[in-house]
PDB file of C-alpha atoms in Angstrom:
ATOM      1  CA  MET A 101     -73.881-169.156  16.478  1.00 47.00           C
ATOM      2  CA  ASP A 102     -70.541-170.734  16.271  1.00 79.00           C
ATOM      3  CA  LYS A 103     -68.728-171.211  12.884  1.00 88.00           C
ATOM      4  CA  ALA A 104     -69.513-174.895  12.875  1.00 87.00           C
ATOM      5  CA  LYS A 105     -73.078-174.461  13.124  1.00 90.00           C
ATOM      6  CA  ASP A 106     -73.098-171.691  10.611  1.00 90.00           C
ATOM      7  CA  TYR A 107     -71.198-174.222   8.348  1.00 88.00           C
ATOM      8  CA  ASN A 108     -73.488-177.014   9.080  1.00 94.00           C
ATOM      9  CA  LEU A 109     -76.572-174.828   8.217  1.00 95.00           C
ATOM     10  CA  LEU A 110     -74.777-173.848   4.809  1.00 95.00           C
ATOM     11  CA  HIS A 111     -73.951-177.008   3.898  1.00 95.00           C
ATOM     12  CA  VAL A 112     -77.272-178.820   4.552  1.00 97.00           C
ATOM     13  CA  VAL A 113     -79.024-176.061   2.510  1.00 97.00           C
ATOM     14  CA  MET A 114     -76.943-175.905  -0.199  1.00 97.00           C
ATOM     15  CA  GLU A 115     -76.908-179.939  -0.034  1.00 97.00           C
ATOM     16  CA  ASN A 116     -80.762-179.327  -0.805  1.00 97.00           C
ATOM     17  CA  SER A 117     -80.950-176.991  -3.267  1.00 97.00           C
ATOM     18  CA  GLU A 118     -80.758-176.550  -6.917  1.00 97.00           C
ATOM     19  CA  HIS A 119     -78.490-173.242  -7.271  1.00 96.00           C
ATOM     20  CA  ASN A 120     -74.854-173.632  -6.184  1.00 95.00           C
ATOM     21  CA  ASP A 121     -74.654-169.721  -4.609  1.00 95.00           C
ATOM     22  CA  TRP A 122     -75.814-169.160  -0.998  1.00 96.00           C
ATOM     23  CA  GLN A 123     -78.007-166.028  -2.304  1.00 95.00           C
ATOM     24  CA  ASP A 124     -79.725-167.817  -4.907  1.00 97.00           C
ATOM     25  CA  ALA A 125     -80.324-170.770  -2.773  1.00 97.00           C
ATOM     26  CA  VAL A 126     -82.263-169.294   0.049  1.00 97.00           C
ATOM     27  CA  GLN A 127     -84.402-167.764  -2.447  1.00 97.00           C
ATOM     28  CA  GLU A 128     -85.701-171.460  -3.097  1.00 98.00           C
ATOM     29  CA  TRP A 129     -86.827-172.097   0.687  1.00 98.00           C
ATOM     30  CA  GLU A 130     -90.329-171.230   1.984  1.00 98.00           C
ATOM     31  CA  ILE A 131     -91.787-171.734   5.443  1.00 97.00           C
ATOM     32  CA  GLU A 132     -94.295-174.783   5.044  1.00 96.00           C
ATOM     33  CA  ASP A 133     -95.116-175.040   8.967  1.00 96.00           C
ATOM     34  CA  CYS A 134     -94.067-174.386  12.348  1.00 97.00           C
ATOM     35  CA  GLN A 135     -94.489-176.245  15.738  1.00 97.00           C
ATOM     36  CA  GLU A 136     -93.629-175.495  19.610  1.00 97.00           C
ATOM     37  CA  ASP A 137     -91.975-177.605  21.808  1.00 95.00           C
ATOM     38  CA  ASP A 138     -92.091-176.534  25.244  1.00 91.00           C
ATOM     39  CA  ASN A 139     -89.844-179.137  26.424  1.00 94.00           C
ATOM     40  CA  GLN A 140     -87.259-178.122  23.753  1.00 95.00           C
ATOM     41  CA  GLU A 141     -86.005-181.584  22.905  1.00 95.00           C
ATOM     42  CA  GLU A 142     -85.061-180.915  19.131  1.00 95.00           C
ATOM     43  CA  SER A 143     -82.224-179.746  17.520  1.00 96.00           C
ATOM     44  CA  CYS A 144     -81.672-177.526  14.510  1.00 97.00           C
ATOM     45  CA  ILE A 145     -80.408-179.013  11.196  1.00 96.00           C
ATOM     46  CA  CYS A 146     -77.506-176.636  12.342  1.00 95.00           C
ATOM     47  CA  GLY A 147     -76.953-178.481  15.418  1.00 94.00           C
ATOM     48  CA  LYS A 148     -78.279-176.159  17.952  1.00 95.00           C
ATOM     49  CA  GLU A 149     -80.303-177.950  20.669  1.00 95.00           C
ATOM     50  CA  HIS A 150     -83.237-176.946  22.608  1.00 96.00           C
ATOM     51  CA  LEU A 151     -85.146-175.200  19.954  1.00 96.00           C
ATOM     52  CA  LYS A 152     -88.752-174.118  21.174  1.00 96.00           C
ATOM     53  CA  TYR A 153     -90.005-173.181  17.882  1.00 97.00           C
ATOM     54  CA  LEU A 154     -89.573-175.898  15.191  1.00 97.00           C
ATOM     55  CA  PHE A 155     -89.568-174.830  11.406  1.00 98.00           C
ATOM     56  CA  THR A 156     -90.161-176.691   8.640  1.00 98.00           C
ATOM     57  CA  ILE A 157     -88.921-175.177   5.331  1.00 98.00           C
ATOM     58  CA  LYS A 158     -89.685-176.490   2.020  1.00 98.00           C
ATOM     59  CA  ASN A 159     -87.725-176.141  -1.360  1.00 98.00           C
ATOM     60  CA  LYS A 160     -90.110-174.822  -3.742  1.00 97.00           C
ATOM     61  CA  ASN A 161     -87.877-175.957  -6.830  1.00 97.00           C
ATOM     62  CA  ASN A 162     -86.990-179.568  -5.926  1.00 98.00           C
ATOM     63  CA  GLY A 163     -89.816-180.265  -2.843  1.00 97.00           C
ATOM     64  CA  LYS A 164     -86.909-181.259  -0.490  1.00 98.00           C
ATOM     65  CA  VAL A 165     -87.919-180.320   2.974  1.00 98.00           C
ATOM     66  CA  LEU A 166     -85.785-179.348   5.672  1.00 97.00           C
ATOM     67  CA  THR A 167     -87.019-179.571   9.795  1.00 97.00           C
ATOM     68  CA  PRO A 168     -86.472-178.883  12.091  1.00 97.00           C
ATOM     69  CA  ILE A 169     -84.751-175.579  11.619  1.00 97.00           C
ATOM     70  CA  GLY A 170     -84.597-172.772  14.548  1.00 96.00           C
ATOM     71  CA  SER A 171     -85.793-169.189  13.696  1.00 95.00           C
ATOM     72  CA  SER A 172     -82.141-167.979  14.144  1.00 94.00           C
ATOM     73  CA  CYS A 173     -80.878-170.159  11.096  1.00 96.00           C
ATOM     74  CA  ILE A 174     -84.135-168.793   8.971  1.00 97.00           C
ATOM     75  CA  LYS A 175     -82.606-165.318   9.777  1.00 96.00           C
ATOM     76  CA  LYS A 176     -79.414-166.310   8.025  1.00 95.00           C
ATOM     77  CA  PHE A 177     -81.493-166.574   4.875  1.00 97.00           C
ATOM     78  CA  GLU A 178     -81.612-162.658   5.437  1.00 96.00           C
ATOM     79  CA  ARG A 179     -85.204-162.570   3.581  1.00 96.00           C
ATOM     80  CA  GLU A 180     -87.371-160.164   4.884  1.00 96.00           C
ATOM     81  CA  GLU A 181     -90.808-162.361   3.938  1.00 96.00           C
ATOM     82  CA  LEU A 182     -89.392-165.392   6.014  1.00 96.00           C
ATOM     83  CA  ASP A 183     -88.274-162.983   9.040  1.00 96.00           C
ATOM     84  CA  GLU A 184     -91.788-161.796   9.039  1.00 96.00           C
ATOM     85  CA  LEU A 185     -93.369-165.044   8.842  1.00 96.00           C
ATOM     86  CA  THR A 186     -91.411-166.507  11.612  1.00 96.00           C
ATOM     87  CA  SER A 187     -92.341-163.338  13.571  1.00 96.00           C
ATOM     88  CA  ILE A 188     -95.708-164.382  13.044  1.00 96.00           C
ATOM     89  CA  ASN A 189     -95.613-167.781  14.112  1.00 96.00           C
ATOM     90  CA  LYS A 190     -94.039-167.118  17.301  1.00 96.00           C
ATOM     91  CA  LYS A 191     -96.832-164.427  18.024  1.00 96.00           C
ATOM     92  CA  LEU A 192     -99.544-167.120  17.133  1.00 97.00           C
ATOM     93  CA  PHE A 193     -98.306-169.492  19.514  1.00 96.00           C
ATOM     94  CA  GLU A 194     -97.529-166.556  22.208  1.00 95.00           C
ATOM     95  CA  LEU A 195    -101.303-164.977  22.039  1.00 96.00           C
ATOM     96  CA  LEU A 196    -102.939-168.820  22.327  1.00 95.00           C
ATOM     97  CA  HIS A 197    -100.885-169.682  25.458  1.00 95.00           C
ATOM     98  CA  ALA A 198    -102.137-165.897  27.069  1.00 95.00           C
ATOM     99  CA  MET A 199    -105.669-166.878  25.938  1.00 94.00           C
ATOM    100  CA  GLU A 200    -105.321-170.331  27.616  1.00 93.00           C
ATOM    101  CA  LYS A 201    -103.981-168.566  30.866  1.00 94.00           C
ATOM    102  CA  ASN A 202    -107.131-166.295  30.637  1.00 92.00           C
ATOM    103  CA  LYS A 203    -104.677-163.453  30.522  1.00 92.00           C
ATOM    104  CA  TYR A 204    -106.599-160.033  29.543  1.00 90.00           C
ATOM    105  CA  ILE A 205    -105.770-159.815  25.948  1.00 92.00           C
ATOM    106  CA  ARG A 206    -105.283-155.942  24.931  1.00 90.00           C
ATOM    107  CA  LEU A 207    -105.570-155.127  21.257  1.00 93.00           C
ATOM    108  CA  ASP A 208    -102.026-153.424  21.647  1.00 91.00           C
ATOM    109  CA  ASN A 209     -98.089-154.466  20.698  1.00 91.00           C
ATOM    110  CA  GLU A 210     -97.690-157.123  23.786  1.00 92.00           C
ATOM    111  CA  PHE A 211     -99.645-159.696  21.454  1.00 93.00           C
ATOM    112  CA  PHE A 212    -100.664-157.783  17.901  1.00 96.00           C
ATOM    113  CA  THR A 213     -98.778-156.104  14.771  1.00 95.00           C
ATOM    114  CA  ARG A 214    -100.462-155.042  12.000  1.00 95.00           C
ATOM    115  CA  LYS A 215     -98.697-157.432  10.021  1.00 96.00           C
ATOM    116  CA  LEU A 216     -99.983-160.328  12.310  1.00 97.00           C
ATOM    117  CA  LEU A 217    -103.740-159.051  11.867  1.00 98.00           C
ATOM    118  CA  THR A 218    -103.463-159.092   8.250  1.00 97.00           C
ATOM    119  CA  TYR A 219    -101.978-162.909   8.302  1.00 97.00           C
ATOM    120  CA  LEU A 220    -105.200-163.450  10.548  1.00 98.00           C
ATOM    121  CA  TYR A 221    -107.328-161.709   7.681  1.00 98.00           C
ATOM    122  CA  LYS A 222    -105.556-163.430   4.692  1.00 97.00           C
ATOM    123  CA  GLU A 223    -106.017-167.110   6.688  1.00 97.00           C
ATOM    124  CA  GLY A 224    -109.357-166.347   7.586  1.00 96.00           C
ATOM    125  CA  ALA A 225    -109.276-166.120  11.569  1.00 97.00           C
ATOM    126  CA  PHE A 226    -112.482-163.193  11.212  1.00 96.00           C
ATOM    127  CA  THR A 227    -115.980-164.424  10.373  1.00 92.00           C
ATOM    128  CA  THR A 228    -118.861-162.820   9.150  1.00 88.00           C
ATOM    129  CA  ASN A 229    -121.362-162.225  12.690  1.00 81.00           C
ATOM    130  CA  LYS A 230    -123.666-160.112  14.107  1.00 81.00           C
ATOM    131  CA  TYR A 231    -121.069-157.229  13.937  1.00 76.00           C
ATOM    132  CA  GLY A 232    -120.944-157.600  10.041  1.00 85.00           C
ATOM    133  CA  THR A 233    -118.316-159.429   7.540  1.00 94.00           C
ATOM    134  CA  ALA A 234    -115.201-160.803   7.846  1.00 95.00           C
ATOM    135  CA  LYS A 235    -113.550-158.108   6.082  1.00 96.00           C
ATOM    136  CA  GLY A 236    -115.482-155.477   8.114  1.00 95.00           C
ATOM    137  CA  SER A 237    -114.492-157.248  11.334  1.00 96.00           C
ATOM    138  CA  TYR A 238    -110.649-157.025   9.932  1.00 97.00           C
ATOM    139  CA  GLU A 239    -110.975-153.427   8.990  1.00 96.00           C
ATOM    140  CA  PHE A 240    -112.313-152.573  12.469  1.00 96.00           C
ATOM    141  CA  ILE A 241    -109.559-154.347  14.179  1.00 96.00           C
ATOM    142  CA  VAL A 242    -107.135-152.434  12.554  1.00 97.00           C
ATOM    143  CA  LYS A 243    -108.595-149.309  12.919  1.00 96.00           C
ATOM    144  CA  MET A 244    -108.791-150.103  16.383  1.00 96.00           C
ATOM    145  CA  PHE A 245    -105.140-151.128  16.711  1.00 96.00           C
ATOM    146  CA  ASN A 246    -103.919-147.807  14.956  1.00 95.00           C
ATOM    147  CA  LYS A 247    -106.093-145.728  17.207  1.00 90.00           C
ATOM    148  CA  LYS A 248    -104.251-143.401  19.733  1.00 85.00           C
ATOM    149  CA  LYS A 249    -106.825-143.083  22.212  1.00 88.00           C
ATOM    150  CA  ASP A 250    -108.764-145.837  24.175  1.00 88.00           C
ATOM    151  CA  PRO A 251    -111.564-147.175  22.085  1.00 91.00           C
ATOM    152  CA  THR A 252    -115.022-146.069  24.021  1.00 93.00           C
ATOM    153  CA  PRO A 253    -117.141-148.754  25.838  1.00 94.00           C
ATOM    154  CA  LYS A 254    -118.887-149.708  22.777  1.00 94.00           C
ATOM    155  CA  GLN A 255    -115.920-150.064  20.502  1.00 94.00           C
ATOM    156  CA  ASP A 256    -114.135-152.114  23.335  1.00 93.00           C
ATOM    157  CA  LYS A 257    -116.760-154.472  23.983  1.00 93.00           C
ATOM    158  CA  LYS A 258    -116.632-155.156  19.976  1.00 93.00           C
ATOM    159  CA  VAL A 259    -112.903-155.794  20.075  1.00 94.00           C
ATOM    160  CA  LYS A 260    -113.092-158.251  22.935  1.00 94.00           C
ATOM    161  CA  ALA A 261    -116.141-159.922  20.818  1.00 93.00           C
ATOM    162  CA  ILE A 262    -114.071-160.179  17.913  1.00 95.00           C
ATOM    163  CA  ILE A 263    -110.967-161.595  19.756  1.00 95.00           C
ATOM    164  CA  MET A 264    -112.542-164.079  21.818  1.00 93.00           C
ATOM    165  CA  ASN A 265    -115.180-165.452  18.959  1.00 93.00           C
ATOM    166  CA  ASP A 266    -112.940-165.185  15.745  1.00 95.00           C
ATOM    167  CA  ILE A 267    -109.558-165.111  16.900  1.00 96.00           C
ATOM    168  CA  ARG A 268    -109.191-167.387  19.572  1.00 95.00           C
ATOM    169  CA  PRO A 269    -111.261-170.463  17.841  1.00 96.00           C
ATOM    170  CA  PHE A 270    -109.094-169.891  14.680  1.00 97.00           C
ATOM    171  CA  LEU A 271    -106.115-170.079  17.091  1.00 97.00           C
ATOM    172  CA  LYS A 272    -107.196-173.347  18.718  1.00 95.00           C
ATOM    173  CA  ARG A 273    -107.976-174.582  15.423  1.00 95.00           C
ATOM    174  CA  ILE A 274    -104.603-174.304  13.538  1.00 94.00           C
ATOM    175  CA  LEU A 275    -102.375-174.783  16.425  1.00 95.00           C
ATOM    176  CA  LYS A 276    -104.055-177.897  18.435  1.00 90.00           C
ATOM    177  CA  ASP A 277    -101.689-180.022  16.440  1.00 91.00           C
ATOM    178  CA  LYS A 278     -98.857-178.062  16.869  1.00 92.00           C
ATOM    179  CA  ILE A 279     -97.835-178.023  20.551  1.00 91.00           C
ATOM    180  CA  LYS A 280     -95.657-180.893  21.659  1.00 81.00           C
TER     181      LYS A 280
END
């Protein structure tokens, strides 16, 4: 990013923060939403054009909202939890698009991370079904994700069922209005 865009980001964030110090000001902000723009028609608050992922951040101290802000600008906040949530949001869209294209979804690093699985559990993606409770499904999926060997045919069938019957409908529901 060039110096002008860095300055624009700094200026906009500081203007909308309660603190006068960058390190303190960035602590005031939380990710509130993320949308995807395949046409990449939007520009970041810093001035960078052609954003694919349009984040909305909200100041928890004064309620002010900044949008759109790109993931590279969020990284400049140097806050691990924001970086993780940025990554998770991108992964959610990637996973949904792969499912929509009927791509074979394996429970591996291409589409999943432990943090993404935890996020899905906390947000209610897993349900109680014939395989057990939501918590049981989540724990099973994490166990399979961590497994070094390929799952047995029975385990693989259960993984596929959880992905298709829990995760897929959840993604469709939460992302349906977030794709431009």
